[in-house]
JSON list of C-alpha atoms in Angstrom, two decimals:
[
{"chain": "X", "resi": 1, "resn": "MET", "atom": "CA", "xyz": [-4.11, 20.89, 14.16]},
{"chain": "X", "resi": 2, "resn": "ILE", "atom": "CA", "xyz": [-5.05, 16.96, 12.89]},
{"chain": "X", "resi": 3, "resn": "THR", "atom": "CA", "xyz": [-5.87, 14.63, 15.11]},
{"chain": "X", "resi": 4, "resn": "LEU", "atom": "CA", "xyz": [-6.48, 11.10, 13.90]},
{"chain": "X", "resi": 5, "resn": "SER", "atom": "CA", "xyz": [-8.20, 8.48, 15.39]},
{"chain": "X", "resi": 6, "resn": "ILE", "atom": "CA", "xyz": [-6.83, 5.12, 14.36]},
{"chain": "X", "resi": 7, "resn": "PHE", "atom": "CA", "xyz": [-7.78, 1.90, 16.21]},
{"chain": "X", "resi": 8, "resn": "ASP", "atom": "CA", "xyz": [-4.99, -0.46, 16.33]},
{"chain": "X", "resi": 9, "resn": "HIS", "atom": "CA", "xyz": [-6.36, -4.17, 16.35]},
{"chain": "X", "resi": 10, "resn": "ARG", "atom": "CA", "xyz": [-3.14, -5.66, 17.55]},
{"chain": "X", "resi": 11, "resn": "GLU", "atom": "CA", "xyz": [-3.42, -4.52, 20.75]},
{"chain": "X", "resi": 12, "resn": "THR", "atom": "CA", "xyz": [-6.65, -5.03, 21.60]},
{"chain": "X", "resi": 13, "resn": "GLU", "atom": "CA", "xyz": [-7.36, -8.36, 19.26]},
{"chain": "X", "resi": 14, "resn": "PRO", "atom": "CA", "xyz": [-3.56, -10.31, 19.04]},
{"chain": "X", "resi": 15, "resn": "HIS", "atom": "CA", "xyz": [-5.76, -13.14, 17.34]},
{"chain": "X", "resi": 16, "resn": "LEU", "atom": "CA", "xyz": [-5.78, -10.72, 14.19]},
{"chain": "X", "resi": 17, "resn": "VAL", "atom": "CA", "xyz": [-1.72, -10.46, 14.36]},
{"chain": "X", "resi": 18, "resn": "ARG", "atom": "CA", "xyz": [0.15, -13.70, 12.46]},
{"chain": "X", "resi": 19, "resn": "PRO", "atom": "CA", "xyz": [2.41, -14.37, 14.80]},
{"chain": "X", "resi": 20, "resn": "GLY", "atom": "CA", "xyz": [3.52, -17.67, 13.24]},
{"chain": "X", "resi": 21, "resn": "ARG", "atom": "CA", "xyz": [3.69, -16.67, 9.82]},
{"chain": "X", "resi": 22, "resn": "PRO", "atom": "CA", "xyz": [7.34, -16.18, 8.64]},
{"chain": "X", "resi": 23, "resn": "LYS", "atom": "CA", "xyz": [8.33, -12.27, 8.02]},
{"chain": "X", "resi": 24, "resn": "ALA", "atom": "CA", "xyz": [9.98, -12.56, 4.24]},
{"chain": "X", "resi": 25, "resn": "SER", "atom": "CA", "xyz": [13.58, -11.22, 4.78]},
{"chain": "X", "resi": 26, "resn": "TRP", "atom": "CA", "xyz": [14.86, -8.32, 2.88]},
{"chain": "X", "resi": 27, "resn": "ARG", "atom": "CA", "xyz": [16.30, -10.43, 0.63]},
{"chain": "X", "resi": 28, "resn": "GLN", "atom": "CA", "xyz": [13.17, -11.97, -0.25]},
{"chain": "X", "resi": 29, "resn": "ARG", "atom": "CA", "xyz": [11.25, -8.83, -0.63]},
{"chain": "X", "resi": 30, "resn": "GLN", "atom": "CA", "xyz": [14.50, -7.65, -2.57]},
{"chain": "X", "resi": 31, "resn": "ASN", "atom": "CA", "xyz": [13.67, -10.15, -5.29]},
{"chain": "X", "resi": 32, "resn": "ARG", "atom": "CA", "xyz": [9.79, -9.69, -5.30]},
{"chain": "X", "resi": 33, "resn": "PHE", "atom": "CA", "xyz": [10.74, -5.72, -5.96]},
{"chain": "X", "resi": 34, "resn": "GLU", "atom": "CA", "xyz": [13.03, -6.35, -8.35]},
{"chain": "X", "resi": 35, "resn": "LYS", "atom": "CA", "xyz": [11.10, -8.88, -10.27]},
{"chain": "X", "resi": 36, "resn": "PHE", "atom": "CA", "xyz": [8.30, -6.08, -10.31]},
{"chain": "X", "resi": 37, "resn": "GLN", "atom": "CA", "xyz": [10.54, -3.51, -11.88]},
{"chain": "X", "resi": 38, "resn": "GLU", "atom": "CA", "xyz": [11.41, -5.80, -14.45]},
{"chain": "X", "resi": 39, "resn": "VAL", "atom": "CA", "xyz": [7.82, -6.59, -15.37]},
{"chain": "X", "resi": 40, "resn": "SER", "atom": "CA", "xyz": [6.47, -3.17, -14.78]},
{"chain": "X", "resi": 41, "resn": "ARG", "atom": "CA", "xyz": [8.73, -1.72, -17.08]},
{"chain": "X", "resi": 42, "resn": "SER", "atom": "CA", "xyz": [8.65, -4.77, -20.14]},
{"chain": "X", "resi": 43, "resn": "LYS", "atom": "CA", "xyz": [5.98, -3.64, -21.72]},
{"chain": "X", "resi": 44, "resn": "ASP", "atom": "CA", "xyz": [4.87, 0.31, -23.12]},
{"chain": "X", "resi": 45, "resn": "PRO", "atom": "CA", "xyz": [5.65, 2.85, -20.28]},
{"chain": "X", "resi": 46, "resn": "TYR", "atom": "CA", "xyz": [2.63, 4.35, -20.39]},
{"chain": "X", "resi": 47, "resn": "ILE", "atom": "CA", "xyz": [0.48, 1.65, -20.31]},
{"chain": "X", "resi": 48, "resn": "MET", "atom": "CA", "xyz": [2.90, -0.59, -18.25]},
{"chain": "X", "resi": 49, "resn": "SER", "atom": "CA", "xyz": [1.29, -4.05, -16.52]},
{"chain": "X", "resi": 50, "resn": "THR", "atom": "CA", "xyz": [1.64, -4.82, -13.37]},
{"chain": "X", "resi": 51, "resn": "GLY", "atom": "CA", "xyz": [2.22, -8.66, -13.85]},
{"chain": "X", "resi": 52, "resn": "ILE", "atom": "CA", "xyz": [0.21, -9.09, -10.76]},
{"chain": "X", "resi": 53, "resn": "THR", "atom": "CA", "xyz": [-2.21, -11.91, -10.61]},
{"chain": "X", "resi": 54, "resn": "ASP", "atom": "CA", "xyz": [-3.00, -12.47, -7.30]},
{"chain": "X", "resi": 55, "resn": "PRO", "atom": "CA", "xyz": [-4.59, -8.94, -5.79]},
{"chain": "X", "resi": 56, "resn": "ALA", "atom": "CA", "xyz": [-3.16, -9.96, -2.25]},
{"chain": "X", "resi": 57, "resn": "LYS", "atom": "CA", "xyz": [-0.10, -9.11, -3.22]},
{"chain": "X", "resi": 58, "resn": "LEU", "atom": "CA", "xyz": [-0.62, -5.50, -3.59]},
{"chain": "X", "resi": 59, "resn": "PRO", "atom": "CA", "xyz": [-0.10, -4.15, -0.18]},
{"chain": "X", "resi": 60, "resn": "ILE", "atom": "CA", "xyz": [3.84, -5.82, -0.20]},
{"chain": "X", "resi": 61, "resn": "LEU", "atom": "CA", "xyz": [4.54, -4.21, -3.20]},
{"chain": "X", "resi": 62, "resn": "PHE", "atom": "CA", "xyz": [3.46, -0.69, -2.12]},
{"chain": "X", "resi": 63, "resn": "GLN", "atom": "CA", "xyz": [4.89, -1.19, 0.88]},
{"chain": "X", "resi": 64, "resn": "ASP", "atom": "CA", "xyz": [8.62, -2.76, -1.29]},
{"chain": "X", "resi": 65, "resn": "THR", "atom": "CA", "xyz": [8.26, 0.04, -3.45]},
{"chain": "X", "resi": 66, "resn": "LEU", "atom": "CA", "xyz": [7.22, 3.04, -1.75]},
{"chain": "X", "resi": 67, "resn": "ASN", "atom": "CA", "xyz": [10.08, 2.17, 1.22]},
{"chain": "X", "resi": 68, "resn": "ALA", "atom": "CA", "xyz": [12.41, 1.89, -1.98]},
{"chain": "X", "resi": 69, "resn": "GLY", "atom": "CA", "xyz": [11.67, 5.55, -2.98]},
{"chain": "X", "resi": 70, "resn": "ALA", "atom": "CA", "xyz": [10.02, 4.34, -6.33]},
{"chain": "X", "resi": 71, "resn": "ILE", "atom": "CA", "xyz": [7.69, 6.85, -6.90]},
{"chain": "X", "resi": 72, "resn": "GLU", "atom": "CA", "xyz": [6.68, 6.10, -10.12]},
{"chain": "X", "resi": 73, "resn": "ASP", "atom": "CA", "xyz": [6.53, 1.92, -9.45]},
{"chain": "X", "resi": 74, "resn": "VAL", "atom": "CA", "xyz": [4.54, 2.57, -6.67]},
{"chain": "X", "resi": 75, "resn": "LEU", "atom": "CA", "xyz": [2.11, 4.51, -8.95]},
{"chain": "X", "resi": 76, "resn": "ALA", "atom": "CA", "xyz": [1.80, 1.95, -11.89]},
{"chain": "X", "resi": 77, "resn": "LEU", "atom": "CA", "xyz": [0.22, 0.03, -8.90]},
{"chain": "X", "resi": 78, "resn": "PHE", "atom": "CA", "xyz": [-2.71, 2.07, -9.26]},
{"chain": "X", "resi": 79, "resn": "ALA", "atom": "CA", "xyz": [-5.44, 2.09, -12.10]},
{"chain": "X", "resi": 80, "resn": "PRO", "atom": "CA", "xyz": [-5.92, 5.10, -14.35]},
{"chain": "X", "resi": 81, "resn": "GLY", "atom": "CA", "xyz": [-8.28, 7.32, -12.71]},
{"chain": "X", "resi": 82, "resn": "ALA", "atom": "CA", "xyz": [-7.28, 5.85, -9.20]},
{"chain": "X", "resi": 83, "resn": "GLY", "atom": "CA", "xyz": [-8.16, 7.60, -5.69]},
{"chain": "X", "resi": 84, "resn": "MET", "atom": "CA", "xyz": [-7.19, 7.92, -2.32]},
{"chain": "X", "resi": 85, "resn": "ARG", "atom": "CA", "xyz": [-8.38, 9.19, 0.96]},
{"chain": "X", "resi": 86, "resn": "THR", "atom": "CA", "xyz": [-5.33, 10.69, 3.18]},
{"chain": "X", "resi": 87, "resn": "VAL", "atom": "CA", "xyz": [-4.23, 10.06, 6.52]},
{"chain": "X", "resi": 88, "resn": "ALA", "atom": "CA", "xyz": [-5.81, 13.79, 6.90]},
{"chain": "X", "resi": 89, "resn": "GLY", "atom": "CA", "xyz": [-9.03, 13.30, 5.48]},
{"chain": "X", "resi": 90, "resn": "GLU", "atom": "CA", "xyz": [-8.83, 14.39, 2.00]},
{"chain": "X", "resi": 91, "resn": "ILE", "atom": "CA", "xyz": [-9.68, 12.58, -0.72]},
{"chain": "X", "resi": 92, "resn": "ILE", "atom": "CA", "xyz": [-7.53, 13.01, -3.85]},
{"chain": "X", "resi": 93, "resn": "SER", "atom": "CA", "xyz": [-7.88, 11.39, -7.25]},
{"chain": "X", "resi": 94, "resn": "GLY", "atom": "CA", "xyz": [-5.59, 11.54, -10.64]},
{"chain": "X", "resi": 95, "resn": "ASP", "atom": "CA", "xyz": [-1.57, 10.77, -11.30]},
{"chain": "X", "resi": 96, "resn": "ASP", "atom": "CA", "xyz": [-0.86, 14.49, -10.10]},
{"chain": "X", "resi": 97, "resn": "ALA", "atom": "CA", "xyz": [-2.68, 14.18, -6.77]},
{"chain": "X", "resi": 98, "resn": "LEU", "atom": "CA", "xyz": [-1.11, 10.61, -6.01]},
{"chain": "X", "resi": 99, "resn": "ARG", "atom": "CA", "xyz": [2.54, 11.49, -7.38]},
{"chain": "X", "resi": 100, "resn": "ALA", "atom": "CA", "xyz": [2.24, 14.32, -4.98]},
{"chain": "X", "resi": 101, "resn": "GLU", "atom": "CA", "xyz": [0.94, 12.49, -1.93]},
{"chain": "X", "resi": 102, "resn": "ILE", "atom": "CA", "xyz": [3.66, 9.64, -2.23]},
{"chain": "X", "resi": 103, "resn": "SER", "atom": "CA", "xyz": [6.11, 12.00, -3.08]},
{"chain": "X", "resi": 104, "resn": "GLY", "atom": "CA", "xyz": [5.68, 14.00, 0.16]},
{"chain": "X", "resi": 105, "resn": "THR", "atom": "CA", "xyz": [5.50, 10.47, 1.99]},
{"chain": "X", "resi": 106, "resn": "VAL", "atom": "CA", "xyz": [9.34, 9.50, 0.49]},
{"chain": "X", "resi": 107, "resn": "ALA", "atom": "CA", "xyz": [10.81, 12.56, 0.87]},
{"chain": "X", "resi": 108, "resn": "ALA", "atom": "CA", "xyz": [9.77, 12.35, 4.82]},
{"chain": "X", "resi": 109, "resn": "GLY", "atom": "CA", "xyz": [11.45, 9.05, 5.29]},
{"chain": "X", "resi": 110, "resn": "GLY", "atom": "CA", "xyz": [8.10, 7.04, 5.33]},
{"chain": "X", "resi": 111, "resn": "ARG", "atom": "CA", "xyz": [9.17, 3.23, 6.27]},
{"chain": "X", "resi": 112, "resn": "LEU", "atom": "CA", "xyz": [6.06, 0.94, 5.69]},
{"chain": "X", "resi": 113, "resn": "THR", "atom": "CA", "xyz": [4.83, -1.98, 7.27]},
{"chain": "X", "resi": 114, "resn": "ASN", "atom": "CA", "xyz": [1.87, -4.12, 5.91]},
{"chain": "X", "resi": 115, "resn": "VAL", "atom": "CA", "xyz": [0.78, -7.09, 6.99]},
{"chain": "X", "resi": 116, "resn": "GLN", "atom": "CA", "xyz": [-2.26, -8.67, 4.88]},
{"chain": "X", "resi": 117, "resn": "ARG", "atom": "CA", "xyz": [-5.17, -9.68, 6.87]},
{"chain": "X", "resi": 118, "resn": "HIS", "atom": "CA", "xyz": [-8.09, -10.40, 4.73]},
{"chain": "X", "resi": 119, "resn": "THR", "atom": "CA", "xyz": [-8.63, -10.23, 0.79]},
{"chain": "X", "resi": 120, "resn": "LEU", "atom": "CA", "xyz": [-12.18, -10.47, -0.61]},
{"chain": "X", "resi": 121, "resn": "LEU", "atom": "CA", "xyz": [-12.63, -11.40, -4.57]},
{"chain": "X", "resi": 122, "resn": "GLY", "atom": "CA", "xyz": [-15.69, -10.63, -6.41]},
{"chain": "X", "resi": 123, "resn": "ALA", "atom": "CA", "xyz": [-16.51, -9.60, -10.34]},
{"chain": "X", "resi": 124, "resn": "ASP", "atom": "CA", "xyz": [-13.14, -8.75, -10.81]},
{"chain": "X", "resi": 125, "resn": "THR", "atom": "CA", "xyz": [-12.52, -6.29, -7.55]},
{"chain": "X", "resi": 126, "resn": "ALA", "atom": "CA", "xyz": [-11.03, -7.13, -4.45]},
{"chain": "X", "resi": 127, "resn": "LEU", "atom": "CA", "xyz": [-11.22, -5.61, -1.37]},
{"chain": "X", "resi": 128, "resn": "LEU", "atom": "CA", "xyz": [-7.92, -5.40, 0.68]},
{"chain": "X", "resi": 129, "resn": "VAL", "atom": "CA", "xyz": [-7.88, -5.19, 4.42]},
{"chain": "X", "resi": 130, "resn": "THR", "atom": "CA", "xyz": [-4.21, -4.29, 5.64]},
{"chain": "X", "resi": 131, "resn": "ASP", "atom": "CA", "xyz": [-2.56, -3.57, 8.92]},
{"chain": "X", "resi": 132, "resn": "TRP", "atom": "CA", "xyz": [0.22, -1.23, 8.57]},
{"chain": "X", "resi": 133, "resn": "THR", "atom": "CA", "xyz": [2.74, 1.16, 10.27]},
{"chain": "X", "resi": 134, "resn": "MET", "atom": "CA", "xyz": [4.23, 4.23, 9.14]},
{"chain": "X", "resi": 135, "resn": "GLU", "atom": "CA", "xyz": [7.06, 5.02, 10.14]},
{"chain": "X", "resi": 136, "resn": "ILE", "atom": "CA", "xyz": [7.90, 8.98, 9.18]},
{"chain": "X", "resi": 137, "resn": "ASP", "atom": "CA", "xyz": [10.20, 12.26, 9.85]},
{"chain": "X", "resi": 138, "resn": "GLY", "atom": "CA", "xyz": [8.06, 14.64, 12.22]},
{"chain": "X", "resi": 139, "resn": "PRO", "atom": "CA", "xyz": [8.29, 18.50, 11.84]},
{"chain": "X", "resi": 140, "resn": "GLY", "atom": "CA", "xyz": [10.92, 18.77, 14.16]},
{"chain": "X", "resi": 141, "resn": "GLY", "atom": "CA", "xyz": [12.92, 15.67, 12.95]},
{"chain": "X", "resi": 142, "resn": "GLU", "atom": "CA", "xyz": [11.90, 13.23, 15.41]},
{"chain": "X", "resi": 143, "resn": "ARG", "atom": "CA", "xyz": [10.77, 9.76, 13.91]},
{"chain": "X", "resi": 144, "resn": "VAL", "atom": "CA", "xyz": [7.01, 9.51, 14.29]},
{"chain": "X", "resi": 145, "resn": "THR", "atom": "CA", "xyz": [5.17, 6.14, 14.47]},
{"chain": "X", "resi": 146, "resn": "ALA", "atom": "CA", "xyz": [1.18, 5.75, 13.24]},
{"chain": "X", "resi": 147, "resn": "THR", "atom": "CA", "xyz": [-0.85, 2.58, 12.58]},
{"chain": "X", "resi": 148, "resn": "GLY", "atom": "CA", "xyz": [-4.03, 1.65, 11.24]},
{"chain": "X", "resi": 149, "resn": "THR", "atom": "CA", "xyz": [-6.09, -0.70, 9.24]},
{"chain": "X", "resi": 150, "resn": "THR", "atom": "CA", "xyz": [-7.16, -0.17, 5.31]},
{"chain": "X", "resi": 151, "resn": "ALA", "atom": "CA", "xyz": [-9.52, -0.90, 3.16]},
{"chain": "X", "resi": 152, "resn": "ASN", "atom": "CA", "xyz": [-8.38, -0.56, 0.08]},
{"chain": "X", "resi": 153, "resn": "ILE", "atom": "CA", "xyz": [-10.00, -1.41, -3.53]},
{"chain": "X", "resi": 154, "resn": "ALA", "atom": "CA", "xyz": [-8.44, -3.31, -6.19]},
{"chain": "X", "resi": 155, "resn": "ARG", "atom": "CA", "xyz": [-9.46, -4.22, -9.42]},
{"chain": "X", "resi": 156, "resn": "ARG", "atom": "CA", "xyz": [-8.32, -6.83, -12.28]},
{"chain": "X", "resi": 157, "resn": "ASP", "atom": "CA", "xyz": [-7.74, -5.21, -15.88]},
{"chain": "X", "resi": 158, "resn": "ALA", "atom": "CA", "xyz": [-8.58, -6.27, -19.35]},
{"chain": "X", "resi": 159, "resn": "ASP", "atom": "CA", "xyz": [-4.70, -7.61, -19.14]},
{"chain": "X", "resi": 160, "resn": "GLY", "atom": "CA", "xyz": [-5.80, -9.87, -15.74]},
{"chain": "X", "resi": 161, "resn": "ASP", "atom": "CA", "xyz": [-3.52, -7.65, -13.65]},
{"chain": "X", "resi": 162, "resn": "TRP", "atom": "CA", "xyz": [-4.46, -6.18, -10.43]},
{"chain": "X", "resi": 163, "resn": "ARG", "atom": "CA", "xyz": [-4.39, -2.69, -9.47]},
{"chain": "X", "resi": 164, "resn": "PHE", "atom": "CA", "xyz": [-5.76, -0.69, -6.51]},
{"chain": "X", "resi": 165, "resn": "THR", "atom": "CA", "xyz": [-8.43, 1.81, -7.88]},
{"chain": "X", "resi": 166, "resn": "MET", "atom": "CA", "xyz": [-8.85, 3.18, -4.11]},
{"chain": "X", "resi": 167, "resn": "LEU", "atom": "CA", "xyz": [-6.95, 3.50, -1.40]},
{"chain": "X", "resi": 168, "resn": "ASN", "atom": "CA", "xyz": [-8.07, 3.57, 2.22]},
{"chain": "X", "resi": 169, "resn": "PRO", "atom": "CA", "xyz": [-5.79, 4.08, 4.79]},
{"chain": "X", "resi": 170, "resn": "LEU", "atom": "CA", "xyz": [-8.04, 4.66, 7.60]},
{"chain": "X", "resi": 171, "resn": "GLY", "atom": "CA", "xyz": [-10.39, 1.95, 6.71]},
{"chain": "X", "resi": 172, "resn": "THR", "atom": "CA", "xyz": [-13.03, 2.99, 8.75]},
{"chain": "X", "resi": 173, "resn": "SER", "atom": "CA", "xyz": [-11.71, 5.21, 11.32]},
{"chain": "X", "resi": 174, "resn": "PRO", "atom": "CA", "xyz": [-12.99, 8.49, 11.64]},
{"chain": "X", "resi": 175, "resn": "VAL", "atom": "CA", "xyz": [-10.35, 11.32, 10.86]},
{"chain": "X", "resi": 176, "resn": "GLN", "atom": "CA", "xyz": [-11.11, 14.36, 13.44]},
{"chain": "X", "resi": 177, "resn": "LEU", "atom": "CA", "xyz": [-10.12, 18.16, 12.34]}
]
């Protein structure tokens, strides 16, 4: 049995939630997603450009592409050889492992909501701290909700595009197995 210890800052630190920031409408999110698809497919499909010149946009694009079930578009947000610490605490890397993890989330009816908290930049590297909520279908068909705060890393490639190099949805939270 896996037990996750995820600290939800929204309950204990309400000042971190930005209630004054308007939420993008469904149409605005759909337009961003369509623009991303258009840009990412406009070049060689094996060396897709994300067209993302601001790393702070990565978490919302990840959210929108994942929620759309667009697995290949989610993978286009990752740099070659990127890795991830899964919510179970496993460290995975490479296209096949990332595809399997993302496909499992899509198959479980995952709905992700990201709220960007911090973007720290230095030397073509960005630390992205994001509060997230994920709803998935549990083993019995019930909806299960998990929350947490990421500590993700992105790098700017030679074309000036930003991509994830490491996803860490649990941030600094410990995993208890």
